[in-house]
Coordinates of C-alpha atoms in Angstrom, one line a residue:
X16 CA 78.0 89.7 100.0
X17 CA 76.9 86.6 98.9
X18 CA 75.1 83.7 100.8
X19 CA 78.6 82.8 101.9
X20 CA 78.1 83.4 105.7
X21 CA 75.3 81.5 106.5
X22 CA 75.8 77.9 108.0
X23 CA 75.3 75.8 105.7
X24 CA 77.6 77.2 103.8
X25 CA 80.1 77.4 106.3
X26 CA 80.9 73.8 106.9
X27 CA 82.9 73.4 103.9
X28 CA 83.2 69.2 102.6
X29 CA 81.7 68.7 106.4
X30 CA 78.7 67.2 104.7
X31 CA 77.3 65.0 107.5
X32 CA 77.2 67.8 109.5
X33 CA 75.1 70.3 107.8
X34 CA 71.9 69.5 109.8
X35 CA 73.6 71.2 112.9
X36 CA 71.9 74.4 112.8
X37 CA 69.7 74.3 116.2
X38 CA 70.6 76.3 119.4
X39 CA 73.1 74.3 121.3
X40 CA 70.8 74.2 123.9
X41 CA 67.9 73.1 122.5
X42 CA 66.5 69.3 123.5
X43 CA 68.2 67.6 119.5
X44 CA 71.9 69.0 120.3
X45 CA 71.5 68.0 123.8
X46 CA 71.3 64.1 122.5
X47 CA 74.4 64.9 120.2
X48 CA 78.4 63.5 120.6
X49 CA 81.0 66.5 121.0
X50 CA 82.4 64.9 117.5
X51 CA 79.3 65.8 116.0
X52 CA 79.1 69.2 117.3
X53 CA 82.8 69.7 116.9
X54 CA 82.7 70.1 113.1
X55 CA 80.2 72.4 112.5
X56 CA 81.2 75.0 115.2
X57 CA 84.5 74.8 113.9
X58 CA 83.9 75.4 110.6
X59 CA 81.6 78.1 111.4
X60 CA 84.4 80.0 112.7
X61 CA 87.0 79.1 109.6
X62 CA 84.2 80.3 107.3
X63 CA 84.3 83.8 109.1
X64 CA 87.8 84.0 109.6
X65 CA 88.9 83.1 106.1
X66 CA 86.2 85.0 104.1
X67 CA 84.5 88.0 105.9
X68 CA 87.5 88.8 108.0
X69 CA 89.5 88.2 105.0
X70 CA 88.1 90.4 102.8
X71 CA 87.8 93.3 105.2
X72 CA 91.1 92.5 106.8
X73 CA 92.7 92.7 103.0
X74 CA 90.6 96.0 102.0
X75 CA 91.9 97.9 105.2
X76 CA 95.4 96.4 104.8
X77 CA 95.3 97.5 101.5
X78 CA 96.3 94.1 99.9
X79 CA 92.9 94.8 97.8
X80 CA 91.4 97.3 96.2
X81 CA 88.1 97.6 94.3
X82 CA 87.7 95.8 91.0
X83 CA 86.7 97.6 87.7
X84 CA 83.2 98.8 87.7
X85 CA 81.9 97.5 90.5
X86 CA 81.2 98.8 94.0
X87 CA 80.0 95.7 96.5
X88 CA 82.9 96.8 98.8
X89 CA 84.0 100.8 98.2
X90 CA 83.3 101.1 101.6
X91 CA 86.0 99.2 103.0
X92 CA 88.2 100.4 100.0
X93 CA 87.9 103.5 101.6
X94 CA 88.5 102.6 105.5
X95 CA 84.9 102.5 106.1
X96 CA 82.8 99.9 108.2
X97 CA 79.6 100.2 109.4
X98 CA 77.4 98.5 112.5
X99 CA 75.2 96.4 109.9
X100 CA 78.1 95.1 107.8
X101 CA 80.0 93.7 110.5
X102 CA 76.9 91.7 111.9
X103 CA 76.3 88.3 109.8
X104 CA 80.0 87.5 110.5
X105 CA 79.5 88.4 114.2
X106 CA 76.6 86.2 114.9
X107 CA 77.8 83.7 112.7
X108 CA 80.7 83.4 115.6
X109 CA 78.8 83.9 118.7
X110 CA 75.7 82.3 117.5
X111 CA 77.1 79.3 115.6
X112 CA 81.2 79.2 116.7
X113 CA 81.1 79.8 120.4
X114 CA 77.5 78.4 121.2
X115 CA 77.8 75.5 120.0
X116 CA 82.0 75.1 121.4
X117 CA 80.5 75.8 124.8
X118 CA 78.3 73.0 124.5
X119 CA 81.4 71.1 123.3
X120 CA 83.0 72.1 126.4
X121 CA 80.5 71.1 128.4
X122 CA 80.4 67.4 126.9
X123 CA 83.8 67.1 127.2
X124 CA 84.1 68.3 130.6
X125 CA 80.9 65.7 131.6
X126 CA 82.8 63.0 129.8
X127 CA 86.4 63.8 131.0
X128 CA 87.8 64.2 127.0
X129 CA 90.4 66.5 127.9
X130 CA 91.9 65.9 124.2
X131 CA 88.7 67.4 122.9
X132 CA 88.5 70.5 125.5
X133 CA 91.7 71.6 124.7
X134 CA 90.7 71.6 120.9
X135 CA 87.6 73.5 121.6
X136 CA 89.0 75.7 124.0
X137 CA 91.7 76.2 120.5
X138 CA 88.6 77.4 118.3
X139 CA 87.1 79.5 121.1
X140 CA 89.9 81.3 121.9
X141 CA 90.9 81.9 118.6
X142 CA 87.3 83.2 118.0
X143 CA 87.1 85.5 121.2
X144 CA 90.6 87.5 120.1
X145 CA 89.2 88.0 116.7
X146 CA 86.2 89.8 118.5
X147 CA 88.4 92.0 120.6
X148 CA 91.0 92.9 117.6
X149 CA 87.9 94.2 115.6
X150 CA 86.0 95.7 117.9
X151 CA 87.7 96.0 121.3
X152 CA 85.5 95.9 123.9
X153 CA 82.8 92.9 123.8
X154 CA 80.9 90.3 125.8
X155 CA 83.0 87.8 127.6
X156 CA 82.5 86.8 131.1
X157 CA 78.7 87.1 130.6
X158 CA 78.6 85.7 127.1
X159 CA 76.9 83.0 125.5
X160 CA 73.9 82.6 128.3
X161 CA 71.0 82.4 126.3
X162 CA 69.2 83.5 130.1
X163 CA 71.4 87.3 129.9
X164 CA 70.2 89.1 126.5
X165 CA 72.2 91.9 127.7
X166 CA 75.8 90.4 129.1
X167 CA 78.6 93.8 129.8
X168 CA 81.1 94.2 127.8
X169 CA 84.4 93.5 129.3
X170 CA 87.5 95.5 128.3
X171 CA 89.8 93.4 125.5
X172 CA 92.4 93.9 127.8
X173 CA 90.7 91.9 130.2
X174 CA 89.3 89.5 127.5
X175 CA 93.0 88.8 125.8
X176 CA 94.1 87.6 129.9
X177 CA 91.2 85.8 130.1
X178 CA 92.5 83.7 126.9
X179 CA 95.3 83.1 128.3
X180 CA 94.3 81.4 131.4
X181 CA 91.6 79.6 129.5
X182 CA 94.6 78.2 127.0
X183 CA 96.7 77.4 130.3
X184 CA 94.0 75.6 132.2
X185 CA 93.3 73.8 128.6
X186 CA 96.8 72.1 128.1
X187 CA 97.2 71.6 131.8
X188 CA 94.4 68.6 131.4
X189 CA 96.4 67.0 129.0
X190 CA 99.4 64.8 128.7
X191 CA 99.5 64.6 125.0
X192 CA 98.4 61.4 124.2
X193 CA 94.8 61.7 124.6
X194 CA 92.3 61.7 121.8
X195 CA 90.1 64.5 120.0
X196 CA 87.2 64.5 118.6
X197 CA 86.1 64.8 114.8
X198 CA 87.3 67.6 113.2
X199 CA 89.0 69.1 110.4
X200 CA 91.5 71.4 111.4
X201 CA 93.9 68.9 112.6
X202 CA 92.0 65.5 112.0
X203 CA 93.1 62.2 113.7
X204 CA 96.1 64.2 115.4
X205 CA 96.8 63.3 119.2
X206 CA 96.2 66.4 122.0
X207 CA 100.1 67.1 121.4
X208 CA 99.4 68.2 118.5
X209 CA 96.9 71.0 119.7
X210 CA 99.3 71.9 122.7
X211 CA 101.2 73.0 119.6
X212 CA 98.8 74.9 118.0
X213 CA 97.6 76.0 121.3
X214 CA 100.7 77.7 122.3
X215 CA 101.1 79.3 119.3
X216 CA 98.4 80.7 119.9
X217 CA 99.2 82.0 122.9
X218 CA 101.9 83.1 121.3
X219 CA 99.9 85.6 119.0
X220 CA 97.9 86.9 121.9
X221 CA 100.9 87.6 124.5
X222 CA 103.3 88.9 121.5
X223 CA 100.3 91.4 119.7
X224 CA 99.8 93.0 124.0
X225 CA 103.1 92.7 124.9
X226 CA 103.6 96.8 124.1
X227 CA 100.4 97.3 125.6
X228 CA 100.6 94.7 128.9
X229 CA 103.7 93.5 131.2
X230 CA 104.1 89.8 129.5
X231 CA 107.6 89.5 129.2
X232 CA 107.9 86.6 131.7
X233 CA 104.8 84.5 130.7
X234 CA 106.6 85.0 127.2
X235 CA 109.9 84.2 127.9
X236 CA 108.6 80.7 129.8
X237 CA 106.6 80.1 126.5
X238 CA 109.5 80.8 123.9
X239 CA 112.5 78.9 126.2
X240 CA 109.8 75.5 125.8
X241 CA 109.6 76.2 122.2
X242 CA 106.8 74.1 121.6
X243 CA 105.4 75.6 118.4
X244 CA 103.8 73.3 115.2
X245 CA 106.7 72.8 112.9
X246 CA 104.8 74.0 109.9
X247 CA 101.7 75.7 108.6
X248 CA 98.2 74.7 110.2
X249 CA 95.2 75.3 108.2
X250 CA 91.7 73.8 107.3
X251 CA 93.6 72.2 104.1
X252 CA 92.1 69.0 102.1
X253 CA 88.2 69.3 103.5
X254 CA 87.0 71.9 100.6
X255 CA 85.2 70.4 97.3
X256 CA 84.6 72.6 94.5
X257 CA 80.1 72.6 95.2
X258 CA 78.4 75.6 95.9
X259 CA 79.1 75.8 99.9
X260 CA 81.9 73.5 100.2
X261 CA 83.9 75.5 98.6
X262 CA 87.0 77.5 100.5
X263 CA 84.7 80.4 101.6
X264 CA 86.9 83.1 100.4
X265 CA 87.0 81.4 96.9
X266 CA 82.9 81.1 96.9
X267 CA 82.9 84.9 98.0
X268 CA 84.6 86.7 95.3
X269 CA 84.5 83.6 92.5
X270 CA 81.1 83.5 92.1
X271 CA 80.9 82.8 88.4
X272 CA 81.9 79.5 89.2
X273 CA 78.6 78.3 90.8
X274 CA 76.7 80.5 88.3
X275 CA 76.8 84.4 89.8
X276 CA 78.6 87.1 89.0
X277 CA 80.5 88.6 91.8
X278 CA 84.0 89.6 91.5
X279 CA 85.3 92.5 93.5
X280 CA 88.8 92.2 95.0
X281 CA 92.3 93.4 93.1
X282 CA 95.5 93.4 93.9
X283 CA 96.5 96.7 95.5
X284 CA 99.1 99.2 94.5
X285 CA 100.5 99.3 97.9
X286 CA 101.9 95.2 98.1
X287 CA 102.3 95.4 94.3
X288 CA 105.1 98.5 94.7
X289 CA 106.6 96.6 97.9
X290 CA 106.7 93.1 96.3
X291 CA 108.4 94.4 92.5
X292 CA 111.2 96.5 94.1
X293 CA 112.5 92.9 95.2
X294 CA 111.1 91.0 92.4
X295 CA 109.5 88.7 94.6
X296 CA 107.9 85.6 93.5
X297 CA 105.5 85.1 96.2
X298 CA 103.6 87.7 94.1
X299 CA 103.0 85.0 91.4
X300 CA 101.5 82.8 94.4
X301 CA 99.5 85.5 95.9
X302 CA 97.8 87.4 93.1
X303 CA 97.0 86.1 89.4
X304 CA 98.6 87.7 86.6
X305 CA 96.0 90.2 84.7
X306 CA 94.5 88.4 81.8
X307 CA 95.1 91.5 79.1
X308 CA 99.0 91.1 78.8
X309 CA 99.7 88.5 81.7
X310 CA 101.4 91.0 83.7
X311 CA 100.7 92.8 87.5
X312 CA 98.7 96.2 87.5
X313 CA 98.0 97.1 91.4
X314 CA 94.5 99.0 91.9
X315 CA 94.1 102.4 93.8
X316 CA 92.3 102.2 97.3
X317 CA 89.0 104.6 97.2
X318 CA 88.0 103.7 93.5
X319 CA 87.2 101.4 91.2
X320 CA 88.7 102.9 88.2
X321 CA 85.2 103.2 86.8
X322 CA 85.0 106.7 84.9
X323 CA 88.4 105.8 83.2
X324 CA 88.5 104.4 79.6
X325 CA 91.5 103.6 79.8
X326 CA 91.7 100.9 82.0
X327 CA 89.0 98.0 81.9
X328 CA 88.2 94.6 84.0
X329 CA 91.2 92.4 82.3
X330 CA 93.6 95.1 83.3
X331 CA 93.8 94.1 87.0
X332 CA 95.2 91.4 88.8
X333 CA 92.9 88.7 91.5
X334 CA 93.8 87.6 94.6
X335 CA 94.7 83.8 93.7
X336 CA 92.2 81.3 95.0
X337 CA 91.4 77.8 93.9
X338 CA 87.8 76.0 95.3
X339 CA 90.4 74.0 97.7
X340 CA 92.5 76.6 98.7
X341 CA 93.8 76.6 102.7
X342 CA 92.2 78.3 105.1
X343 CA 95.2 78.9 107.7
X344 CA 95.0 79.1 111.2
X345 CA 98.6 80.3 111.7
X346 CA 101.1 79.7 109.7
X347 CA 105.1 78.9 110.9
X348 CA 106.4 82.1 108.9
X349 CA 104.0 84.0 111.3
X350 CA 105.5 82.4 114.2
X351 CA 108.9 82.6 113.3
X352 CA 108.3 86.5 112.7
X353 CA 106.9 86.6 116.4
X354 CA 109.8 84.9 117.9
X355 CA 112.0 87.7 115.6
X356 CA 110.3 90.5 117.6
X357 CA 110.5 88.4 120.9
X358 CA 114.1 89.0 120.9
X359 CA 114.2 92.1 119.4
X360 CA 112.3 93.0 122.5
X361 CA 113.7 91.2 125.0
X362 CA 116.7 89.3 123.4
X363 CA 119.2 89.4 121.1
X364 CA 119.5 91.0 118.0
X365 CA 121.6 88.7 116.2
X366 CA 118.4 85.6 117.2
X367 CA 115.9 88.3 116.0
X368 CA 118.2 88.6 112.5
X369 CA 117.8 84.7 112.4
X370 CA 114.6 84.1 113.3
X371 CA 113.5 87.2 110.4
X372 CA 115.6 85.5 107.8
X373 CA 113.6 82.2 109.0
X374 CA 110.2 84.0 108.6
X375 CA 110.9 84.9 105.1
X376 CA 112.1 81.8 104.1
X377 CA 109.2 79.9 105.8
X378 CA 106.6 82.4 103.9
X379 CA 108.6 81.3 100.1
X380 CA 108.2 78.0 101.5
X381 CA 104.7 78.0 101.9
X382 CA 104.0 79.7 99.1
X383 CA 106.1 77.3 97.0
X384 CA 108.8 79.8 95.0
X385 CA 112.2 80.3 95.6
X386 CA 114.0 83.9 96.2
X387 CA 114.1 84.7 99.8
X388 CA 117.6 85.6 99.1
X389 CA 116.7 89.0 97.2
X390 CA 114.0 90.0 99.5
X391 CA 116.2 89.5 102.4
X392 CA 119.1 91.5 100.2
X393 CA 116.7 94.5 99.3
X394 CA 114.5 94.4 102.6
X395 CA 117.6 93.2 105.1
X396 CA 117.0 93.2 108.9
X397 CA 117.4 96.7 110.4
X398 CA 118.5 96.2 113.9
X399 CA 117.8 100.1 114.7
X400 CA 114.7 99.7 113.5
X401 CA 113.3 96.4 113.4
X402 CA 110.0 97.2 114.0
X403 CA 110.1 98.7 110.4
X404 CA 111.7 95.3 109.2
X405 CA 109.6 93.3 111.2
X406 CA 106.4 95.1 110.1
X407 CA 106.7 95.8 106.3
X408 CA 107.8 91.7 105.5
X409 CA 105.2 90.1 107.9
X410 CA 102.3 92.8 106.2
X411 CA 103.8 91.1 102.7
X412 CA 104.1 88.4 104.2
X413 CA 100.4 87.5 105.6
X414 CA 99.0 89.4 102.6
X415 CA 98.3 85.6 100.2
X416 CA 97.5 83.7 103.4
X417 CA 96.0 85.6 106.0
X418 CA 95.1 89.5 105.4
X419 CA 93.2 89.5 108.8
X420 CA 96.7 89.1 111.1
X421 CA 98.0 91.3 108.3
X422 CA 95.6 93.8 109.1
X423 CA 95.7 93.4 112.8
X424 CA 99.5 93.7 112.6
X425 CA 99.8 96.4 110.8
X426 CA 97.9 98.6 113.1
X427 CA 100.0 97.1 115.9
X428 CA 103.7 97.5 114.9
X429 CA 102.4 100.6 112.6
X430 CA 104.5 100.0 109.4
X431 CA 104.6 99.8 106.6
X432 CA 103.8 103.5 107.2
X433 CA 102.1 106.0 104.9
X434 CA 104.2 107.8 102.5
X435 CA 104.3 111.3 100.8
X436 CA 101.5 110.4 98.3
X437 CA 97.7 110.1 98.8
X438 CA 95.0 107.9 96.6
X439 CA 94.4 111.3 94.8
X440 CA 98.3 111.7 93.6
X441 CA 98.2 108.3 92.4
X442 CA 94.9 108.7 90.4
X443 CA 93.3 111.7 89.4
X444 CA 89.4 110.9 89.0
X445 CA 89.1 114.1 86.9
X446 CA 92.0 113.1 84.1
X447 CA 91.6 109.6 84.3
X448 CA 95.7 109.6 85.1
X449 CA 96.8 107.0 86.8
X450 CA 100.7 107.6 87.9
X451 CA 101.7 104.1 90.1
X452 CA 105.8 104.9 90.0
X453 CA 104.9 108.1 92.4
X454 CA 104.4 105.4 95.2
X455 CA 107.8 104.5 97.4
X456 CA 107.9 101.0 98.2
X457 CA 106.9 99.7 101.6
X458 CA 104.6 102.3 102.6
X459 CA 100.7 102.7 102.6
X460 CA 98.6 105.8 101.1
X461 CA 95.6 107.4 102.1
X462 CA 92.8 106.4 99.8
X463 CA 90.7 108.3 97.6
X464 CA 87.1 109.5 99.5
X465 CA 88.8 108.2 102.5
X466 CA 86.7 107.9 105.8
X467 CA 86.0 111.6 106.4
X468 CA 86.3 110.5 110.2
X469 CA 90.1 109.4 109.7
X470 CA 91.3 112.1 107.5
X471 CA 94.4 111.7 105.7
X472 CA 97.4 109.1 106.7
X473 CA 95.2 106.9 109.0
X474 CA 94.0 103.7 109.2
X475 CA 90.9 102.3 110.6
X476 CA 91.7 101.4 114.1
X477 CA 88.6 99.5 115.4
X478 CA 85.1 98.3 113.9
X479 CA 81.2 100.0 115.3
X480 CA 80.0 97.9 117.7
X481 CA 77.9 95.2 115.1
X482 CA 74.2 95.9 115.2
X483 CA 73.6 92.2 115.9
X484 CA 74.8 92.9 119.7
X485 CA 74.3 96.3 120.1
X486 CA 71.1 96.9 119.2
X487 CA 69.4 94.6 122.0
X488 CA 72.1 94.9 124.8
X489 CA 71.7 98.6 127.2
X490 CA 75.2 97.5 128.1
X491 CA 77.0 98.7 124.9
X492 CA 79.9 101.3 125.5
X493 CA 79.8 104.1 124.0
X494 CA 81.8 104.4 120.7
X495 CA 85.4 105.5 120.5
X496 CA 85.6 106.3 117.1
X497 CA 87.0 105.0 113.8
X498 CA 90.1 106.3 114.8
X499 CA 90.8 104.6 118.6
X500 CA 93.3 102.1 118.6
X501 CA 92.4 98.6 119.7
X502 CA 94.6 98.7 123.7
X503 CA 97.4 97.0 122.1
X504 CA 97.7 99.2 119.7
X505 CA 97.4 102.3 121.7

């Protein structure tokens, strides 16, 4: 990876800020303002979430598979993750996000800015379920005192209620009208405008336990309010095309443009196949065109097409990213394709037929093409089976805006599903033949060399605890294997 994780480079156009780099605790932050803490913590957790759970998120998704000739990330191309790989992006969020928010926290609670708690308790939470959806079990209750070096690990099941009474205890100190402090992820907006954000957040972690955890009435208060931000919310208009201030995922994989080399991600066969049989647009928003004939190739999961002469770099197609591309928090198709489920659940069908048709449309919308029509005509709602329905259009869906959801959702509501063909069907290493049509649309396909510890027709349920923790903390559990489902997906 490159230098993409670290810090500095983390606070995106936050310029002013970039001098925040000491232990909260330490004597200099003590003399700081929550809006000068605020920015950097905040950003710290953006970089993570929209590059290194991005990328991994996409590989195991299989939005992205491994460009020509290169191998920087085969592993992941191949459901594999490993304890070291993991643990940058995890102290970068404990260290950096949630150190410094609970200092933030602690400011704001001295200084009675309930505007700037609830934001902060926003980023926090956000950071903690990340945590649990990669790894499952991980420090909570004990976490962040720099006096513990070896805090338990709680159960995510217990860490997801936690997050929920942390959001509710948030928004019940505000009225709305309050303040917030400096910040980028909704700057100059009043608290009401992080109740929003804050329930839809709550939203995400009620709907991805609700098969797992009685939540049904805590969910049915939240829907019936309906207090949900009308539109997309995402670090948007604070990137500046500089080495570092950059969109993170953009300064990840598009090197060249600040003078290195890296490029590694491709457009996978599996969203390719899905997208084409309803010639949807959002493809030409999601994934540039190759540059040998301007048209879309998808890539094979487990290779990089390497030993094969017949395919070469300007064959395949790149995830599209500009320097100021958004780094989204949650977007309202997501929302509107948890509120689909809600009633599908709990509801009625004909609401969860609306609220999918308003999912897809809000996805077009954000991508900025029209067509929701055909995808809604070749993928229509499936009332017997909505999960399918649900599943396969919210996994296209998140896969140009946020392949970390569309990773976690996937494993969740388990479709699309894999299909009759494996990585090896699809391209023979030996022959060099590479047979795309054999793939059915809307399903997934074990790749080639997968994770021996997975076998065929599974994905990567959970992440090695990350050496960062584990290593100095007697406390960690023991490992469940590759294979355990996070308890929501169980």
């Amino acid at each position: 990876m490159t230098g993409a994780i670290a810090l500095t480079l983390s606070l995106g156009a936050c310029d002013s800020y970039l001098d925040i780099n000491d232990s909260p605790n330490s004597p200099s932050v003590d003399k700081l303002s929550a809006d000068l803490i605020f920015p950097g913590a905040e950003m710290a957790y953006a970089n993570v979430y929209g590059d290194y759970l991005a990328v991994t998120g996409g590989y195991f998704a299989q939005y992205y598979s491994q460009y020509f000739g290169t191998s920087n990330y085969m592993d992941y191309s191949q459901f594999k993750q490993a304890a070291t790989k993991s643990s940058r992006a995890y102290t970068e969020l404990t260290a950096n996000a949630l150190q410094n928010m609970k200092t933030v926290l602690e400011k704001a609670t001295a200084e009675e800015a309930w505007g700037t708690y609830l934001a902060a308790t926003v980023i926090r939470v956000a950071a903690f379920q990340a945590l649990v959806d990669c790894y499952g079990a991980v420090p909570y209750s004990e976490a962040l005192d720099i006096n513990n070096a070896t805090p338990k690990y709680d159960d995510g099941k217990d860490v997801y209620a936690g997050l929920v009474k942390e959001l509710d205890e948030a928004m019940s100190k505000v009225n709305g009208t309050e303040t917030v402090c400096t910040n980028f992820l909704l700057p100059n907006k009043a608290a009401s405008e992080w109740v929003k954000l804050a329930n839809a957040l709550k939203l995400r972690i009620l709907m991805r336990e609700c098969g797992a955890v009685n939540v049904q009435s805590e969910l049915a208060t939240l829907v019936a309010e309906g207090n949900f931000p009308a539109g997309d919310v995402a670090w948007a208009g604070c990137w500046k095309d500089e080495l570092g201030q950059a969109n993170p995922f953009f300064t990840e994989d598009n090197y060249a443009s600040y003078g290195g080399s890296q490029k590694n991600m491709i457009l996978n066969l599996a969203v390719l196949a899905t997208m084409n049989a309803a010639d949807d647009a959002r493809l030409q928003a999601f994934f540039d065109p190759n540059i040998e004939k301007r048209e879309y190739q998808g890539g094979v999961s487990g290779t990089n097409f390497g030993t094969s002469s017949t395919y070469r770099a300007n064959y395949w197609c790149r995830p599209h990213k500009e320097f100021d591309s958004p780094v989204y928090f949650i977007t309202r198709a997501e929302v509107e394709f948890f509120l689909a489920e809600y009633e599908a659940r709990y509801g009625s069908m004909a609401n969860a037929e609306a609220h999918y048709k308003s999912a897809i449309e809000a996805s077009f919308a954000s991508a900025g093409v029209t067509g929701a029509d055909r995808v809604l005509t070749v993928y229509p709602f499936d009332s017997a089976n909505w999960q399918k329905s649900i599943g396969v259009q919210k996994w296209v869906a998140l896969s140009g805006v946020n392949p970390f959801e569309g990773y976690c959702e996937l494993r969740r509501l388990k479709y699309p599903a894999f299909g009759s063909v494996t990585g090896d069907d699809l391209y023979n290493l030996l022959t060099t033949t590479y047979t795309p049509s054999l793939l059915e649309p809307g399903t997934l396909y074990t790749p080639i060399d997968v994770n021996t510890s997975l076998g065929n027709n599974k994905l990567l349920q959970r992440w090695p605890y990350p050496e960062a923790s584990a290593n100095r903390n007697s406390n960690v559990p023991e490992y469940p294997g590759d294979g355990a489902p996070i308890f929501w997906a169980e």
